[in-house]
mmCIF file of C-alpha atoms in Angstrom:
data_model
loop_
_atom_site.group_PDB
_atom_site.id
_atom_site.type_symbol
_atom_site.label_atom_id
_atom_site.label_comp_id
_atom_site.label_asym_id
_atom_site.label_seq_id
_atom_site.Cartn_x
_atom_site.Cartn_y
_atom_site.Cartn_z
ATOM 1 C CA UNK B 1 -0.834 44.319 -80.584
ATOM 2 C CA UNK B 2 -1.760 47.687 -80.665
ATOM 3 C CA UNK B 3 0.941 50.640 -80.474
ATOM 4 C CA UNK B 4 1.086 52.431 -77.338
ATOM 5 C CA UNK B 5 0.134 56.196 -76.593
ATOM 6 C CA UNK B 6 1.151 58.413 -74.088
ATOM 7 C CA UNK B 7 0.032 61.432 -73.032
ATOM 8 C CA UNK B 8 2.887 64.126 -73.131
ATOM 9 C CA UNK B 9 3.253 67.831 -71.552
ATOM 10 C CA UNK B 10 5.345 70.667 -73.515
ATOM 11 C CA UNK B 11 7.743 71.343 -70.838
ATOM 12 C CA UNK B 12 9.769 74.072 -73.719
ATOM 13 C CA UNK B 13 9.383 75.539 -76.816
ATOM 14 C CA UNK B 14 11.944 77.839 -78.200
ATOM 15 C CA UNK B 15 12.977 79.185 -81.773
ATOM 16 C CA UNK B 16 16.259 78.475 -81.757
ATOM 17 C CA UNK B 17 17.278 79.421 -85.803
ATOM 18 C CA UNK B 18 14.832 80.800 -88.576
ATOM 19 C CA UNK B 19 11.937 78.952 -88.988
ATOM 20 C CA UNK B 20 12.965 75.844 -86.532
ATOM 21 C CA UNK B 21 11.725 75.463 -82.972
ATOM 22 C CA UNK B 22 13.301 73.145 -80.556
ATOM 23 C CA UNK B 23 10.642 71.266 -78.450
ATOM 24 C CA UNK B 24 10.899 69.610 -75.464
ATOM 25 C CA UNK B 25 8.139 66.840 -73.799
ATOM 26 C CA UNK B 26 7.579 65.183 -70.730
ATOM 27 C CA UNK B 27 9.141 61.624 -70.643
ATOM 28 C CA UNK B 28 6.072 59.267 -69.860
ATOM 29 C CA UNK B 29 7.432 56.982 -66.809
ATOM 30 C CA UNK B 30 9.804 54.021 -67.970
ATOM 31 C CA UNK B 31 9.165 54.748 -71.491
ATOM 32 C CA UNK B 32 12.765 54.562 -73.551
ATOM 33 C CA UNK B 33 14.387 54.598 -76.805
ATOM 34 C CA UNK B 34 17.192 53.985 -78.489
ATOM 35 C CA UNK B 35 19.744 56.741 -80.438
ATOM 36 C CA UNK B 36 18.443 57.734 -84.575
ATOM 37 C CA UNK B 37 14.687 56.242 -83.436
ATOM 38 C CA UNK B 38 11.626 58.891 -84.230
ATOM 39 C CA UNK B 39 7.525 59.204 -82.641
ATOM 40 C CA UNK B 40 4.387 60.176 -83.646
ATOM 41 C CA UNK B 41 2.611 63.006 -82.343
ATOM 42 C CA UNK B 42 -1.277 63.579 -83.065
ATOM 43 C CA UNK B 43 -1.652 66.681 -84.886
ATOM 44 C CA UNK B 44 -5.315 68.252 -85.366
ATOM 45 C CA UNK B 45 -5.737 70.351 -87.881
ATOM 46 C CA UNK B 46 -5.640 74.214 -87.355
ATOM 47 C CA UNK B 47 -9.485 74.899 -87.331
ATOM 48 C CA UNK B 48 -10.911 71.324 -86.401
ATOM 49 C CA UNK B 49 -9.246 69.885 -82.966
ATOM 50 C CA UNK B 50 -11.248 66.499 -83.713
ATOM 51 C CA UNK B 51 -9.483 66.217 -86.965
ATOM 52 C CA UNK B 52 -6.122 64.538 -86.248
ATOM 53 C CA UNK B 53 -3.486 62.905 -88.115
ATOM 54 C CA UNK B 54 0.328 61.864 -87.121
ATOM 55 C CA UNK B 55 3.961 63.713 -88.026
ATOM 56 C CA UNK B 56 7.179 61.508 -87.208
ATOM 57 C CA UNK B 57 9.626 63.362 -85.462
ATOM 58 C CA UNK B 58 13.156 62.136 -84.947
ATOM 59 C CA UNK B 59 14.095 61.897 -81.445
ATOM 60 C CA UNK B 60 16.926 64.165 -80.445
ATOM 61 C CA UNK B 61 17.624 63.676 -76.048
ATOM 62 C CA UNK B 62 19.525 61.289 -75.100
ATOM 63 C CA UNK B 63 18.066 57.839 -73.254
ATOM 64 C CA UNK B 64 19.372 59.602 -69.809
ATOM 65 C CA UNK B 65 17.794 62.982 -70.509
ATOM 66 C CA UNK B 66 14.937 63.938 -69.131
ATOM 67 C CA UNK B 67 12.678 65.658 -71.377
ATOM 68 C CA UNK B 68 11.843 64.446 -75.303
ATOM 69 C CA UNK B 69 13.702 66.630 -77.004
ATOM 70 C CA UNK B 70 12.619 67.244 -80.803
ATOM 71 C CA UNK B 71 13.520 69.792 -83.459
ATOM 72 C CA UNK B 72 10.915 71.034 -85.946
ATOM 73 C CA UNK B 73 11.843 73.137 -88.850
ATOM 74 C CA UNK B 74 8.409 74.727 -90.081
ATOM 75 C CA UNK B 75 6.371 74.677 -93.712
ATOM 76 C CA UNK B 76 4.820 77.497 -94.813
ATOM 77 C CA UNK B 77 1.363 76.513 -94.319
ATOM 78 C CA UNK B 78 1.577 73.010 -92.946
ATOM 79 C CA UNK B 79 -0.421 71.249 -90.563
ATOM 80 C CA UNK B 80 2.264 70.879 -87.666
ATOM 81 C CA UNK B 81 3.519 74.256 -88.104
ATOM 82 C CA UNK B 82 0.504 75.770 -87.666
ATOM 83 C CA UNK B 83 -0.215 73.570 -84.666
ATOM 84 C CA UNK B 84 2.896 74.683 -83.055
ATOM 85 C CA UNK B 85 3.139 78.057 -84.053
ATOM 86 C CA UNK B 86 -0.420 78.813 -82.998
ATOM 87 C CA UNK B 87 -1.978 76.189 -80.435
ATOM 88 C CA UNK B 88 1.298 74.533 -78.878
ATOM 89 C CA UNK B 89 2.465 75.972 -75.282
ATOM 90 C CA UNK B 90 4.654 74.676 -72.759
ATOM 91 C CA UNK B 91 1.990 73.301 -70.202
ATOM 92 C CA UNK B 92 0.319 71.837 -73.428
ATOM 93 C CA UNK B 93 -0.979 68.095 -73.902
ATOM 94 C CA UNK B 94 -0.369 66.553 -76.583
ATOM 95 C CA UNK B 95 -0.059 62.780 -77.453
ATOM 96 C CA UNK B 96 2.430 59.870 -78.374
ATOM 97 C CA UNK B 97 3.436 56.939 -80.030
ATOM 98 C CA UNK B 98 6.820 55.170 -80.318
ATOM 99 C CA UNK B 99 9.613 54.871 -80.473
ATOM 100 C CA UNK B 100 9.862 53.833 -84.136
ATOM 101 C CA UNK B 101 12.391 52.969 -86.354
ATOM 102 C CA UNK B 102 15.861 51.190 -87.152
ATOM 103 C CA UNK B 103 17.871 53.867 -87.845
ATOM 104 C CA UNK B 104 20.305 53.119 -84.894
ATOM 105 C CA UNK B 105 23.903 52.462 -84.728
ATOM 106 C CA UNK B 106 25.846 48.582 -84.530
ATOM 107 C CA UNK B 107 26.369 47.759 -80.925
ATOM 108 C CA UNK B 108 29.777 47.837 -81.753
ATOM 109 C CA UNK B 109 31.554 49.929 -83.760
ATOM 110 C CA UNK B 110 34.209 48.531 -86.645
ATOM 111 C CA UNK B 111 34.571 51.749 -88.676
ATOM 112 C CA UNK B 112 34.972 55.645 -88.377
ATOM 113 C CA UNK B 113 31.780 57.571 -88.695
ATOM 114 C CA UNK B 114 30.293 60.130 -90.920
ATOM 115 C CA UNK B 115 27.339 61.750 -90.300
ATOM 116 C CA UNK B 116 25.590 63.638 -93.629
ATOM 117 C CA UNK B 117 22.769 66.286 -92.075
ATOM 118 C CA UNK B 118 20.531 69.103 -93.695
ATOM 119 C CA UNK B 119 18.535 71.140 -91.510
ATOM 120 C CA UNK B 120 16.390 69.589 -88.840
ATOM 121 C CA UNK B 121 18.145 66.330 -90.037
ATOM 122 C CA UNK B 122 20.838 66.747 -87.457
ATOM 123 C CA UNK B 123 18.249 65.649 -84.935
ATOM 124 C CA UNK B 124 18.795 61.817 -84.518
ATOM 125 C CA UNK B 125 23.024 62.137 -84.532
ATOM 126 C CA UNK B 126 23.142 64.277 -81.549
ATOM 127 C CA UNK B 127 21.980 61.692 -79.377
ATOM 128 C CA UNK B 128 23.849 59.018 -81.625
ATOM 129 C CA UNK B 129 27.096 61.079 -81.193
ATOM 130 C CA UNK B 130 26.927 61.755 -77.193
ATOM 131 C CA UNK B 131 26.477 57.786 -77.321
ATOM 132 C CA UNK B 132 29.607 57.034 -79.305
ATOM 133 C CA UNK B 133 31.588 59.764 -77.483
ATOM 134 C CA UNK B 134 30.793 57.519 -74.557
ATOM 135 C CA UNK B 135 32.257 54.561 -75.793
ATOM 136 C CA UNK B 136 35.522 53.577 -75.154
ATOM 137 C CA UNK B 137 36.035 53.506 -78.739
ATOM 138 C CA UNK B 138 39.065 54.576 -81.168
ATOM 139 C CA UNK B 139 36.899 55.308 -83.984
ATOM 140 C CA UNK B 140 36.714 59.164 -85.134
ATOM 141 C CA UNK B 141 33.742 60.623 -85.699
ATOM 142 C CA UNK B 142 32.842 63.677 -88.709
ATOM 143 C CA UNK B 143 29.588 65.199 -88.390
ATOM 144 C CA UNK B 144 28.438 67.686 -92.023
ATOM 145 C CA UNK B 145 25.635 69.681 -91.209
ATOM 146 C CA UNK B 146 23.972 72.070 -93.839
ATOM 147 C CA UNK B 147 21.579 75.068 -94.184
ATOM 148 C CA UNK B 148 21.524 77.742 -96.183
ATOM 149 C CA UNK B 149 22.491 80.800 -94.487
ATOM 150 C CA UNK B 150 24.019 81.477 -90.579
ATOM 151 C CA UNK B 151 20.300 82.103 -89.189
ATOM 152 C CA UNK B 152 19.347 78.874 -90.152
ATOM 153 C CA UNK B 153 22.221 76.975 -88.095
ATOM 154 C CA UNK B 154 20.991 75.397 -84.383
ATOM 155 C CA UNK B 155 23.352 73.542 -81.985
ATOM 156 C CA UNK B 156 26.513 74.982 -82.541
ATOM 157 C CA UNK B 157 27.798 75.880 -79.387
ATOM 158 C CA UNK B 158 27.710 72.112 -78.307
ATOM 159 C CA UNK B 159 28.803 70.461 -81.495
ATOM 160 C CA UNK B 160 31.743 73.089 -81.353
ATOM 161 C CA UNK B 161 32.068 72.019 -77.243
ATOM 162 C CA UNK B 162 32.021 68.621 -78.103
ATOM 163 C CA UNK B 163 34.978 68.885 -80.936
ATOM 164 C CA UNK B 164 37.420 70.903 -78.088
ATOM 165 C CA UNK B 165 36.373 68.366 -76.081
ATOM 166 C CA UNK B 166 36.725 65.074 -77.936
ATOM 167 C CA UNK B 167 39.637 64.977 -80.465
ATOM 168 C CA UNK B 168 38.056 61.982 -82.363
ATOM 169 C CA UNK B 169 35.104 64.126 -83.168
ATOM 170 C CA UNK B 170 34.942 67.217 -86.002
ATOM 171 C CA UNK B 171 32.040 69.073 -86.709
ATOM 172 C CA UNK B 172 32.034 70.360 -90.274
ATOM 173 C CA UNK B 173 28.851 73.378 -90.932
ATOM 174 C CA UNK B 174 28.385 74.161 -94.203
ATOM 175 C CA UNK B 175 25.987 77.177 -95.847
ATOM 176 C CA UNK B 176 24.910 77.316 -99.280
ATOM 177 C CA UNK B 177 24.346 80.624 -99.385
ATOM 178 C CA UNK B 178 26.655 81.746 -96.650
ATOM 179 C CA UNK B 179 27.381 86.035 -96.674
ATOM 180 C CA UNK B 180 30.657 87.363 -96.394
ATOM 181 C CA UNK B 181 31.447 87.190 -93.027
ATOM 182 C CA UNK B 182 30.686 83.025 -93.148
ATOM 183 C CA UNK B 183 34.422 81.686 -92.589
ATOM 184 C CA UNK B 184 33.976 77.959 -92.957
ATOM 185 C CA UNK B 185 32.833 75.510 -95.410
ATOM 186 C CA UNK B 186 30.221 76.314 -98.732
ATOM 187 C CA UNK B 187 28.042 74.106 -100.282
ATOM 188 C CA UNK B 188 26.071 70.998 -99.813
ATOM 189 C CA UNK B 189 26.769 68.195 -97.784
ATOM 190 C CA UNK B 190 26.778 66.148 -100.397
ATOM 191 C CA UNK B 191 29.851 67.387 -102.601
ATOM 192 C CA UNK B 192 32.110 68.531 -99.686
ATOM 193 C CA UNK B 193 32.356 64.729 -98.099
ATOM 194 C CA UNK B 194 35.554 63.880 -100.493
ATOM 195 C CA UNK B 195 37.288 67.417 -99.338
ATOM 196 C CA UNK B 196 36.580 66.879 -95.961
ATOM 197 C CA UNK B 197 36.519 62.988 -95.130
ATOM 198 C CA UNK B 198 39.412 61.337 -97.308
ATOM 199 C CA UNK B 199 39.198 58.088 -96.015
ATOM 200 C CA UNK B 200 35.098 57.977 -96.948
ATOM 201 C CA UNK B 201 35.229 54.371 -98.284
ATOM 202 C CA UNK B 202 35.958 53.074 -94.958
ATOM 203 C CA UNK B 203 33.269 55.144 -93.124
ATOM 204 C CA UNK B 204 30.229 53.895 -92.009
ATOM 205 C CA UNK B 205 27.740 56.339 -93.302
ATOM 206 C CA UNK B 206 24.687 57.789 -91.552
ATOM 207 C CA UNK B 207 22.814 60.518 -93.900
ATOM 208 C CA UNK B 208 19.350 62.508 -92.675
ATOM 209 C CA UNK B 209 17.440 65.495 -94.178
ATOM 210 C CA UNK B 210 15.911 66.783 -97.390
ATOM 211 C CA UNK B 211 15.181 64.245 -99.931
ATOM 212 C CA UNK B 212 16.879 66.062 -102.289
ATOM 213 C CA UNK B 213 19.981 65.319 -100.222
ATOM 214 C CA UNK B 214 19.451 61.499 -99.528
ATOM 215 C CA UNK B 215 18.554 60.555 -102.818
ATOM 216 C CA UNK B 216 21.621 62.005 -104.209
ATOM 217 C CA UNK B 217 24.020 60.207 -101.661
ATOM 218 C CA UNK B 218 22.723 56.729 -102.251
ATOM 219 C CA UNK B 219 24.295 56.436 -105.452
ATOM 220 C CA UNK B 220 27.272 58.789 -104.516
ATOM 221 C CA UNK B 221 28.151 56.624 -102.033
ATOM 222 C CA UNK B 222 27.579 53.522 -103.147
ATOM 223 C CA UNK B 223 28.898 54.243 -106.744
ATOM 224 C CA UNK B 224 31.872 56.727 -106.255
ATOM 225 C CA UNK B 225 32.674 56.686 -102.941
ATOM 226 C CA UNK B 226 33.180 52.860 -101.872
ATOM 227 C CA UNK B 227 30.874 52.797 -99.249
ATOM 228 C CA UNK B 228 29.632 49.224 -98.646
ATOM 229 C CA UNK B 229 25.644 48.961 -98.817
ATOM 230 C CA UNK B 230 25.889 47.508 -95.096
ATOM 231 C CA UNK B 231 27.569 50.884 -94.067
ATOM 232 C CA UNK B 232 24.726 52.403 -95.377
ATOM 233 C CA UNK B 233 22.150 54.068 -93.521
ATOM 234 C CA UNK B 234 19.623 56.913 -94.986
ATOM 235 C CA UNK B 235 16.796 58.918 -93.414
ATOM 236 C CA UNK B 236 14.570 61.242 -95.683
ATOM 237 C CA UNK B 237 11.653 63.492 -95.083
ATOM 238 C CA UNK B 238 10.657 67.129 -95.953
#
């Protein structure tokens, strides 16, 4: 059965840290998803409109927003930054497939969560974190989210809302190259999880972003930190 496609409008488009845009879509009429899923959108190349291929984006509104909300962080010289950068406008068409993926939480949580993010990684957990917030739940909830320096950093005023608000939830940002004015936590994701989450081997682990970064928790996790391989659940991509 062939996928689906919808035609979509840019409704916003807004730099919101260096080099990452947030952009927001029109929802196509009962179309849904659910929480760490990710879509297609048809690219064409930068001097060739009929030459089109597909980027996966993961999805990062909520079920009961209205708009697709997505966050791009842009390659020097890539396809889909140069369609955004250049051709992309709110009032622009573009088109749709999905939702994909399994990357979505247990119906019911048994475990505290920890939530591993680099960059435009920290995408799929917002939505996945306003939906466990909603539960009438015990379980606490750590979100790590890296960058490199301050002007890379996106989101932080509601993260930071949503820990005042919600004392089972802490949000943890970490820079890797943070000045001297950067107060909180240094270094990657990665090696500040035993530091920061000391009960990691009963977490159930979500982990999205650089490569680099997921390929080196899969075997910290599963090798040094307890983490069952159930309570295991990586995302990838450059």
């Amino acid at each position: 059965m062939p996928i689906p496609r919808h035609d979509i409008i840019c409704t916003s488009k807004e730099l919101i840290a260096t080099d990452t845009y947030e952009i927001r879509f029109s929802r196509p009429e009962s179309w849904t998803f659910v929480p760490g899923q990710f879509v297609l959108l048809d690219v064409p190349a930068p001097d060739d409109q009929t030459d089109i291929q597909t980027r996966a984006y993961s999805i990062a509104s909520t079920p009961d927003e209205r708009d697709i909300r997505l966050a791009v962080k842009l390659k020097t010289g890539g396809r889909s930054s140069t369609w955004i950068e250049r051709t992309l406008a709110v009032g622009s068409h573009a088109t749709m497939q999905g939702p994909f993926g399994n990357f979505v939480l247990p119906q019911v949580s048994h475990k505290p969560y920890l939530f591993l993010a680099t960059g435009a990684g920290v995408a799929p957990f917002r939505p996945q974190i306003l939906e466990l917030l909603s539960r009438d739940e015990p379980h606490t909830i750590d979100l790590v989210f890296g960058v490199r320096t301050r002007d890379e950093l996106f989101w932080l005023d509601e993260f930071e809302r949503l820990a005042r608000d919600h004392d089972r939830f802490s949000f943890h940002p970490t820079l890797t190259r943070g000045d001297d004015l950067w107060t909180g936590h240094r270094g990657r994701v990665q090696t500040l999880v035993p530091g920061i989450v000391p009960d990691v081997p009963q977490r159930t682990l979500y982990a999205c972003g650089n490569p680099d970064m997921t390929k080196e928790v899969k075997p910290l996790a599963l090798q040094q930190w307890g983490i069952p391989k159930q309570d295991l659940h990586i995302e990838g991509f450059i």
